[in-house]
Amino acid sequence: MLRKYDLCEGITFDEIMKNVDSLLQRKCQSVRSSNHSLIINIVPVKDMLTTSLCTDQWDFPYVVHLWPSVLLRNLLPYQITYSLEGNGNKYDTLQEGCSAQIHNAVLDQTKLDLQLLNYLDQNWRSEYHIKSNLPEISFTTFYCVTELDKTELDIAVHVTYTAGQMVIEIHSPYWMVNKTGRMLQYKADGIHRKHPPDYKKPLLFSFQPKNFFQNNKVQLMVTDSELSDQFSLDTVGSHGSVKCKSHKKDYHVGVTIDNSSFNITRIVTFTPFFMISNRSKYTLEVAEEGKEKWIPIVLQQCIPFWPENDANKLLVRVENSNVLPKKINFDKQENCLLLHLDNKLGGITVDVNLTEHSTVITFANYHDGAAPFLLINHTKEEIIEYGQSSLSELEDCLQPNKAVLYTWADPAGSRKLKWKCGNRIEEITPKEVLLLSKLLLDLLDKMETLSLDCRKVVYLVSFFEGLQRIVLITDNVNVLKLAYESVKAELAEQEIVLSLQDVGISLVNNYTKQEVSYIGITSSDVVWETKPKKKSRWRPMSVKQTDKLEQEFKDYSELTPSENKIVELESNVCLTPNGMNMKIQQPHEIPIRRNYLPALKVEYSSSAHQKSVRIQIYRIQIQNQIPGAIFPFVFYPIKPPKSITLDSAPKPFTDVSIVMRTAGHSEISHIKYFKVLIQEMDLRLDLGFLYALVEFFTHTDVLSDQELELFRKDVESLQEELMSVSSMDTSQISLYEYFHISPIKAIKQMYVLILGLDVLGNPFGFIRGLSEGVEAFFYEPYQGAIQGPEEFVEGMALGFKALVGGAVGGLAGAASRITGAMAKGVAAITMDEDYQQKRREAMNKQPTGLREGITRGGKGLVSKEGAAGFFKGVGKGLVGAVARPTGGIIDMASSTFQGIKKVTDSSEDVISLRPPRFFGEDGVIRPYRLRDGTGSQMLQVKEMKYNLTYI
């Protein structure tokens, strides 16, 4: 084999010892040319696993890393070619998402000739100088090869310097994806960029380099419309719509902003806000109400829909049929509305799915359960007339012992079914809870019946068989009871309970020998519980009662008693020396006990047709264990004021209760009860903690083949047709009878309030009554209740009409969705010391209230220097730094959280669960010792005080 390069100069072991974690460089001269050489970057590091066992430096083991001088990555969805200056016009091709090692590049000397191939059907060319000390984000200008007017294209370059090599990533800050089928134009920095409707690949978009780090906005134009209002492209995970007005109509365009797998590019997708999808077996025709133009939609086709008026009504018919068009509203959520065509064609269903960035109207084939009602006349001789209540006359009649599937004659009309039997006229609506848990039990317990006249009586009951709601009208009480028996709640046949007193999770970075965070799930303080009935479960007493009993019990126990004692409170209570067999004596004897609520409790029970799950987390606290943390307590529940809790039993922080049942004789899940209750919480984040999480989760690099696969998935997702974009969830269907999740609406509101200043579709422009909202959002449910599966089943058996529970809304002091990446693009953590020091000083001055918190946070947004970070993605944490605006956003979040907390703060101070873990010189992670942790923390505090005094 012919040798291409000569041997390089050797490396001594002495050089390795003196240059640990530093760069040693060697050159291998080319055999053929004196102008070319192979450059090897050498970085020796100590082997940390065995170094601690060595006593002599000559015994230390080393790992020697060999790197190419430059790694070039193509993060564009287009091919590029590159050639080194003086390489005789020899170009190498770099495919989309791929990397290339450049072994003969010399910093501050080598130039790259780059070509971007087949972008907008043209080739583009640029010259890039490989330099040291480049900013993290810079730009290189490409010029069109074939055009005479020298059209310019700014492409971003992200540079990372490590001890071993320089990584150059060619990328575009934004990929603009046009799925509207219309010509789009983007205006930014006074420049219009056209995006053709038939161009399937993404348009490479960037703000001009001189304006890149500013608070940039873009405006959109559709076909012949005017420019839209300005909107931001930087809030990852943001979904919304943009309106462009024209003389004919308003164009509504949906906008979705996602993060790429490699994080330094935003994928901005533009779709029609209104889309119509045909998944039925017929070719359909649709038209906007008041318009004569009918638009055909064939099977499995999805088309853009651009309404010309605000009526929000759509006409639909089957092509080449005599069936009159059906009219539907498309401005309201619609789930499985059945449109009756005729006896030959049957029917089709329509779903209207409303989101912030789209309205998708989907037509599909009829399926079992699609009809709102199956009416069954189970009477001997009564004729039942029925029809939609908004119609002037009843539509039809149902003979005895007959059944009929019914759907609305006028889909845009009222959703009430009027029925008449004898002299009695009633109305039914699918939204009313007419299930056995309410109506049937009323009938059985109270014998309420529907009297037709003085002699005849019929019963009405509504229940599900699979997905189909059945309305049964019968004159036989035995049939009524049988219907109830078939679906009534069942007592558990098997029960599993897991209860843990305390749980702790320690996140330790063994490379840096640092405990990053401690997550503790803890049990409650002492609670007193009662057991009103023999078969009932123990239930906590109110906080007021518990405090009184606990004080009396402590006073009693301090006297080392040998006999029982009667305590006169609201009723006489008998205390015992050993704490066993205690009871309330008046007005009835009720057993009581002294106990605690577990940190984590999971209950699972099952029977032949029913399963139930309950999960309770009493208290969870996340601590920032990094020395000198701005916010030592990252997350913790806030105790409501005494005025709220005194008359209520202690509540867990999170309580989830689910009761599931097989609906009728089908396999469809019937969720009879689903409720999630979350109490008020506080969330405080600082950059030091976020960066530590980055290092914790991203120490091991993703392999190049994995990166390439993720990049290819990004590109493939851009090729999705509208049918895929508009597709709805096709997972197993479930029925929800009672569904409540307490603070979901609030979390969104706080996200918009704190971090959503430029979020698309932002519905909140200012703060209104936030402190009052806290009370309504969190204190009501604290005073209310969430039913466990056993209480729910007991409630049904006793014939309760309603389920008890409080409504919960917004969040105060906590909770936001800090999105995946909040700046223009980045990937390394570089922060200058001056900025760090100024930030620490600013953040350590705690805001006195809401106004100062928001004001201070807002100042961070307009600062333009230094660096800050952004999230790399779920599971990876934060990686990267660009400009201070992003840091301002995070700091603003922290300050605003505190400001809001000050407004509503009535909770007790949070106490640390335990000091950070202590590491010995060997760095080995050992079982936690409180004594070591406490001593280490005391020494660190003294050292910090000494340093401050010295400064």
Short mmCIF file of N, CA, C and O in Angstrom, two decimals, residues 354-440:
data_model
loop_
_atom_site.label_atom_id
_atom_site.label_comp_id
_atom_site.label_asym_id
_atom_site.label_seq_id
_atom_site.Cartn_x
_atom_site.Cartn_y
_atom_site.Cartn_z
N LEU A 354 -61.32 21.73 16.23
CA LEU A 354 -60.84 23.10 16.35
C LEU A 354 -59.56 23.13 17.19
O LEU A 354 -59.53 22.60 18.30
N THR A 355 -58.51 23.74 16.65
CA THR A 355 -57.29 23.99 17.40
C THR A 355 -56.86 25.43 17.17
O THR A 355 -57.51 26.16 16.42
N GLU A 356 -55.78 25.83 17.82
CA GLU A 356 -55.31 27.20 17.67
C GLU A 356 -54.82 27.50 16.26
O GLU A 356 -54.83 28.64 15.82
N HIS A 357 -54.35 26.47 15.56
CA HIS A 357 -53.75 26.71 14.25
C HIS A 357 -54.52 26.07 13.10
O HIS A 357 -54.09 26.18 11.95
N SER A 358 -55.66 25.42 13.37
CA SER A 358 -56.40 24.80 12.26
C SER A 358 -57.82 24.48 12.67
O SER A 358 -58.14 24.34 13.86
N THR A 359 -58.67 24.38 11.65
CA THR A 359 -60.01 23.82 11.80
C THR A 359 -60.14 22.75 10.72
O THR A 359 -60.10 23.07 9.53
N VAL A 360 -60.24 21.51 11.13
CA VAL A 360 -60.28 20.39 10.19
C VAL A 360 -61.68 19.78 10.22
O VAL A 360 -62.17 19.36 11.27
N ILE A 361 -62.32 19.77 9.03
CA ILE A 361 -63.65 19.19 8.88
C ILE A 361 -63.46 17.83 8.20
O ILE A 361 -63.00 17.77 7.06
N THR A 362 -63.80 16.76 8.89
CA THR A 362 -63.54 15.41 8.38
C THR A 362 -64.85 14.66 8.20
O THR A 362 -65.64 14.53 9.15
N PHE A 363 -65.05 14.15 6.99
CA PHE A 363 -66.21 13.30 6.69
C PHE A 363 -65.75 11.85 6.66
O PHE A 363 -64.71 11.53 6.06
N ALA A 364 -66.51 10.97 7.27
CA ALA A 364 -66.13 9.55 7.34
C ALA A 364 -67.38 8.68 7.22
O ALA A 364 -68.51 9.18 7.26
N ASN A 365 -67.18 7.37 7.06
CA ASN A 365 -68.29 6.44 6.91
C ASN A 365 -69.02 6.24 8.23
O ASN A 365 -68.46 6.43 9.31
N TYR A 366 -70.27 5.82 8.11
CA TYR A 366 -71.06 5.50 9.30
C TYR A 366 -70.43 4.32 10.03
O TYR A 366 -69.88 3.40 9.42
N HIS A 367 -70.50 4.35 11.35
CA HIS A 367 -70.05 3.22 12.16
C HIS A 367 -71.02 3.03 13.31
O HIS A 367 -71.79 3.94 13.66
N ASP A 368 -71.00 1.87 13.89
CA ASP A 368 -71.89 1.58 15.01
C ASP A 368 -71.65 2.58 16.14
O ASP A 368 -70.52 2.82 16.55
N GLY A 369 -72.73 3.15 16.63
CA GLY A 369 -72.64 4.12 17.71
C GLY A 369 -72.60 5.55 17.23
O GLY A 369 -72.55 6.48 18.05
N ALA A 370 -72.61 5.77 15.90
CA ALA A 370 -72.54 7.14 15.39
C ALA A 370 -73.83 7.91 15.60
O ALA A 370 -73.82 9.14 15.73
N ALA A 371 -74.96 7.22 15.63
CA ALA A 371 -76.24 7.91 15.83
C ALA A 371 -76.35 8.41 17.26
O ALA A 371 -75.94 7.71 18.20
N PRO A 372 -76.88 9.61 17.47
CA PRO A 372 -76.99 10.12 18.84
C PRO A 372 -77.89 9.28 19.74
O PRO A 372 -77.66 9.20 20.94
N PHE A 373 -78.92 8.64 19.13
CA PHE A 373 -79.84 7.86 19.94
C PHE A 373 -80.24 6.58 19.21
O PHE A 373 -80.39 6.57 17.98
N LEU A 374 -80.41 5.53 19.97
CA LEU A 374 -81.18 4.36 19.53
C LEU A 374 -82.43 4.34 20.40
O LEU A 374 -82.36 4.07 21.60
N LEU A 375 -83.55 4.69 19.79
CA LEU A 375 -84.82 4.75 20.53
C LEU A 375 -85.46 3.37 20.53
O LEU A 375 -85.62 2.75 19.46
N ILE A 376 -85.81 2.89 21.69
CA ILE A 376 -86.48 1.59 21.82
C ILE A 376 -87.81 1.80 22.52
O ILE A 376 -87.87 2.30 23.65
N ASN A 377 -88.88 1.42 21.83
CA ASN A 377 -90.22 1.48 22.42
C ASN A 377 -90.57 0.11 22.95
O ASN A 377 -91.03 -0.78 22.23
N HIS A 378 -90.32 -0.09 24.24
CA HIS A 378 -90.60 -1.38 24.87
C HIS A 378 -91.88 -1.25 25.71
O HIS A 378 -91.89 -1.37 26.92
N THR A 379 -92.94 -0.92 25.00
CA THR A 379 -94.25 -0.86 25.64
C THR A 379 -95.19 -1.77 24.88
O THR A 379 -94.92 -2.17 23.74
N LYS A 380 -96.30 -2.10 25.49
CA LYS A 380 -97.23 -3.04 24.87
C LYS A 380 -98.08 -2.39 23.78
O LYS A 380 -98.35 -3.00 22.75
N GLU A 381 -98.46 -1.13 23.99
CA GLU A 381 -99.39 -0.55 23.04
C GLU A 381 -99.22 0.95 22.83
O GLU A 381 -100.00 1.57 22.12
N GLU A 382 -98.16 1.53 23.42
CA GLU A 382 -97.99 2.98 23.30
C GLU A 382 -97.22 3.33 22.01
O GLU A 382 -96.24 2.69 21.67
N ILE A 383 -97.68 4.34 21.30
CA ILE A 383 -96.98 4.86 20.12
C ILE A 383 -96.20 6.11 20.55
O ILE A 383 -96.74 7.01 21.19
N ILE A 384 -94.94 6.12 20.19
CA ILE A 384 -94.06 7.23 20.58
C ILE A 384 -93.76 8.08 19.35
O ILE A 384 -93.22 7.59 18.35
N GLU A 385 -94.12 9.35 19.43
CA GLU A 385 -93.77 10.29 18.37
C GLU A 385 -92.49 11.02 18.76
O GLU A 385 -92.28 11.30 19.94
N TYR A 386 -91.66 11.31 17.76
CA TYR A 386 -90.37 11.92 18.06
C TYR A 386 -89.94 12.84 16.92
O TYR A 386 -90.42 12.73 15.78
N GLY A 387 -89.03 13.77 17.26
CA GLY A 387 -88.48 14.69 16.26
C GLY A 387 -87.59 15.71 16.92
O GLY A 387 -87.58 15.87 18.16
N GLN A 388 -86.85 16.43 16.11
CA GLN A 388 -85.95 17.48 16.61
C GLN A 388 -86.77 18.64 17.14
O GLN A 388 -87.73 19.09 16.51
N SER A 389 -86.43 19.12 18.32
CA SER A 389 -87.28 20.11 18.99
C SER A 389 -87.38 21.43 18.22
O SER A 389 -88.36 22.15 18.36
N SER A 390 -86.36 21.76 17.42
CA SER A 390 -86.38 23.03 16.70
C SER A 390 -87.30 22.99 15.47
O SER A 390 -87.58 24.03 14.89
N LEU A 391 -87.74 21.81 15.08
CA LEU A 391 -88.65 21.70 13.94
C LEU A 391 -90.07 21.97 14.39
O LEU A 391 -90.44 21.72 15.54
N SER A 392 -90.89 22.44 13.46
CA SER A 392 -92.26 22.82 13.82
C SER A 392 -93.13 21.61 14.13
O SER A 392 -94.08 21.71 14.90
N GLU A 393 -92.84 20.47 13.53
CA GLU A 393 -93.64 19.27 13.75
C GLU A 393 -92.75 18.09 14.10
O GLU A 393 -91.57 18.05 13.72
N LEU A 394 -93.33 17.11 14.80
CA LEU A 394 -92.60 15.87 15.08
C LEU A 394 -92.40 15.10 13.78
O LEU A 394 -93.26 15.10 12.89
N GLU A 395 -91.27 14.44 13.64
CA GLU A 395 -90.88 13.87 12.36
C GLU A 395 -91.51 12.51 12.08
O GLU A 395 -91.88 12.20 10.94
N ASP A 396 -91.61 11.67 13.09
CA ASP A 396 -92.04 10.30 12.82
C ASP A 396 -92.59 9.71 14.11
O ASP A 396 -92.59 10.36 15.16
N CYS A 397 -93.05 8.45 14.02
CA CYS A 397 -93.56 7.77 15.20
C CYS A 397 -92.96 6.36 15.26
O CYS A 397 -92.57 5.79 14.25
N LEU A 398 -92.90 5.83 16.47
CA LEU A 398 -92.31 4.53 16.71
C LEU A 398 -93.36 3.62 17.34
O LEU A 398 -93.92 3.92 18.39
N GLN A 399 -93.64 2.50 16.64
CA GLN A 399 -94.66 1.57 17.09
C GLN A 399 -94.16 0.75 18.29
O GLN A 399 -92.96 0.66 18.53
N PRO A 400 -95.08 0.14 19.05
CA PRO A 400 -94.68 -0.70 20.18
C PRO A 400 -93.73 -1.82 19.75
O PRO A 400 -93.85 -2.37 18.65
N ASN A 401 -92.74 -2.13 20.61
CA ASN A 401 -91.76 -3.19 20.38
C ASN A 401 -90.94 -2.97 19.11
O ASN A 401 -90.51 -3.91 18.45
N LYS A 402 -90.71 -1.69 18.76
CA LYS A 402 -89.89 -1.35 17.62
C LYS A 402 -88.73 -0.45 18.10
O LYS A 402 -88.80 0.16 19.16
N ALA A 403 -87.69 -0.39 17.29
CA ALA A 403 -86.53 0.45 17.61
C ALA A 403 -86.10 1.20 16.35
O ALA A 403 -86.33 0.73 15.23
N VAL A 404 -85.46 2.35 16.53
CA VAL A 404 -85.01 3.14 15.40
C VAL A 404 -83.76 3.93 15.81
O VAL A 404 -83.66 4.41 16.94
N LEU A 405 -82.78 3.99 14.88
CA LEU A 405 -81.63 4.87 15.07
C LEU A 405 -82.03 6.27 14.63
O LEU A 405 -82.58 6.45 13.54
N TYR A 406 -81.74 7.26 15.47
CA TYR A 406 -82.15 8.61 15.14
C TYR A 406 -80.94 9.54 15.09
O TYR A 406 -80.04 9.48 15.93
N THR A 407 -80.93 10.42 14.08
CA THR A 407 -79.97 11.53 14.04
C THR A 407 -80.72 12.79 13.65
O THR A 407 -81.87 12.74 13.22
N TRP A 408 -80.07 13.92 13.77
CA TRP A 408 -80.73 15.21 13.63
C TRP A 408 -81.10 15.48 12.17
O TRP A 408 -80.27 15.35 11.26
N ALA A 409 -82.34 15.88 11.97
CA ALA A 409 -82.79 16.25 10.62
C ALA A 409 -82.11 17.54 10.16
O ALA A 409 -81.78 17.70 8.99
N ASP A 410 -81.90 18.45 11.09
CA ASP A 410 -81.21 19.71 10.79
C ASP A 410 -79.94 19.76 11.64
O ASP A 410 -79.98 20.14 12.81
N PRO A 411 -78.79 19.36 11.08
CA PRO A 411 -77.55 19.29 11.89
C PRO A 411 -77.14 20.63 12.48
O PRO A 411 -76.43 20.67 13.48
N ALA A 412 -77.56 21.75 11.85
CA ALA A 412 -77.20 23.06 12.37
C ALA A 412 -78.22 23.58 13.37
O ALA A 412 -78.06 24.66 13.92
N GLY A 413 -79.29 22.81 13.61
CA GLY A 413 -80.33 23.25 14.54
C GLY A 413 -80.06 22.81 15.96
O GLY A 413 -78.94 22.47 16.33
N SER A 414 -81.11 22.81 16.78
CA SER A 414 -80.96 22.46 18.20
C SER A 414 -80.60 20.99 18.33
O SER A 414 -80.87 20.18 17.45
N ARG A 415 -80.01 20.63 19.46
CA ARG A 415 -79.62 19.25 19.71
C ARG A 415 -80.49 18.66 20.84
O ARG A 415 -79.97 18.05 21.76
N LYS A 416 -81.80 18.87 20.70
CA LYS A 416 -82.73 18.30 21.65
C LYS A 416 -83.74 17.44 20.90
O LYS A 416 -84.24 17.84 19.84
N LEU A 417 -83.98 16.27 21.44
CA LEU A 417 -84.95 15.36 20.84
C LEU A 417 -86.26 15.46 21.63
O LEU A 417 -86.29 15.22 22.83
N LYS A 418 -87.33 15.82 20.93
CA LYS A 418 -88.65 15.90 21.57
C LYS A 418 -89.38 14.59 21.30
O LYS A 418 -89.37 14.08 20.17
N TRP A 419 -89.98 14.02 22.33
CA TRP A 419 -90.76 12.79 22.14
C TRP A 419 -92.08 12.89 22.89
O TRP A 419 -92.18 13.55 23.92
N LYS A 420 -93.05 12.25 22.35
CA LYS A 420 -94.40 12.34 22.90
C LYS A 420 -94.96 10.93 23.05
O LYS A 420 -94.88 10.11 22.12
N CYS A 421 -95.51 10.65 24.23
CA CYS A 421 -96.15 9.36 24.49
C CYS A 421 -97.42 9.65 25.28
O CYS A 421 -97.38 10.15 26.40
N GLY A 422 -98.57 9.37 24.66
CA GLY A 422 -99.84 9.72 25.27
C GLY A 422 -99.96 11.23 25.37
O GLY A 422 -99.76 11.95 24.39
N ASN A 423 -100.23 11.73 26.57
CA ASN A 423 -100.34 13.17 26.79
C ASN A 423 -99.03 13.81 27.28
O ASN A 423 -98.99 15.00 27.55
N ARG A 424 -97.99 12.97 27.42
CA ARG A 424 -96.73 13.45 28.00
C ARG A 424 -95.74 13.82 26.90
O ARG A 424 -95.49 13.03 25.98
N ILE A 425 -95.16 15.03 26.97
CA ILE A 425 -94.15 15.48 26.02
C ILE A 425 -92.87 15.79 26.80
O ILE A 425 -92.90 16.53 27.78
N GLU A 426 -91.75 15.20 26.39
CA GLU A 426 -90.47 15.38 27.06
C GLU A 426 -89.40 15.72 26.03
O GLU A 426 -89.58 15.50 24.82
N GLU A 427 -88.26 16.24 26.52
CA GLU A 427 -87.11 16.51 25.66
C GLU A 427 -85.88 15.83 26.24
O GLU A 427 -85.71 15.75 27.46
N ILE A 428 -85.00 15.36 25.34
CA ILE A 428 -83.75 14.71 25.74
C ILE A 428 -82.62 15.38 24.97
O ILE A 428 -82.76 15.66 23.77
N THR A 429 -81.50 15.60 25.63
CA THR A 429 -80.30 16.10 24.95
C THR A 429 -79.13 15.20 25.27
O THR A 429 -78.99 14.74 26.41
N PRO A 430 -78.27 14.90 24.30
CA PRO A 430 -77.13 14.02 24.56
C PRO A 430 -76.17 14.58 25.61
O PRO A 430 -75.42 13.83 26.22
N LYS A 431 -76.18 15.89 25.82
CA LYS A 431 -75.24 16.49 26.77
C LYS A 431 -75.68 16.29 28.21
O LYS A 431 -74.89 16.42 29.12
N GLU A 432 -76.95 16.00 28.41
CA GLU A 432 -77.42 15.78 29.77
C GLU A 432 -76.98 14.40 30.23
O GLU A 432 -76.95 13.45 29.47
N VAL A 433 -76.61 14.30 31.52
CA VAL A 433 -76.20 13.01 32.05
C VAL A 433 -77.45 12.24 32.44
O VAL A 433 -78.00 12.41 33.51
N LEU A 434 -77.90 11.38 31.53
CA LEU A 434 -79.09 10.58 31.78
C LEU A 434 -78.69 9.13 31.98
O LEU A 434 -79.41 8.22 31.60
N LEU A 435 -77.51 8.93 32.56
CA LEU A 435 -77.02 7.58 32.73
C LEU A 435 -77.55 7.00 34.02
O LEU A 435 -78.16 7.67 34.85
N LEU A 436 -77.28 5.71 34.21
CA LEU A 436 -77.85 5.00 35.35
C LEU A 436 -77.39 5.59 36.68
O LEU A 436 -78.11 5.50 37.66
N SER A 437 -76.20 6.16 36.71
CA SER A 437 -75.70 6.69 37.97
C SER A 437 -76.56 7.81 38.51
O SER A 437 -76.48 8.16 39.66
N LYS A 438 -77.42 8.40 37.67
CA LYS A 438 -78.27 9.49 38.14
C LYS A 438 -79.74 9.15 37.99
O LYS A 438 -80.45 8.90 38.94
N LEU A 439 -80.21 9.10 36.73
CA LEU A 439 -81.64 9.00 36.48
C LEU A 439 -82.22 7.69 36.97
O LEU A 439 -83.23 7.67 37.66
N LEU A 440 -81.57 6.57 36.64
CA LEU A 440 -82.13 5.28 37.03
C LEU A 440 -82.24 5.16 38.53
O LEU A 440 -83.24 4.67 39.06
#
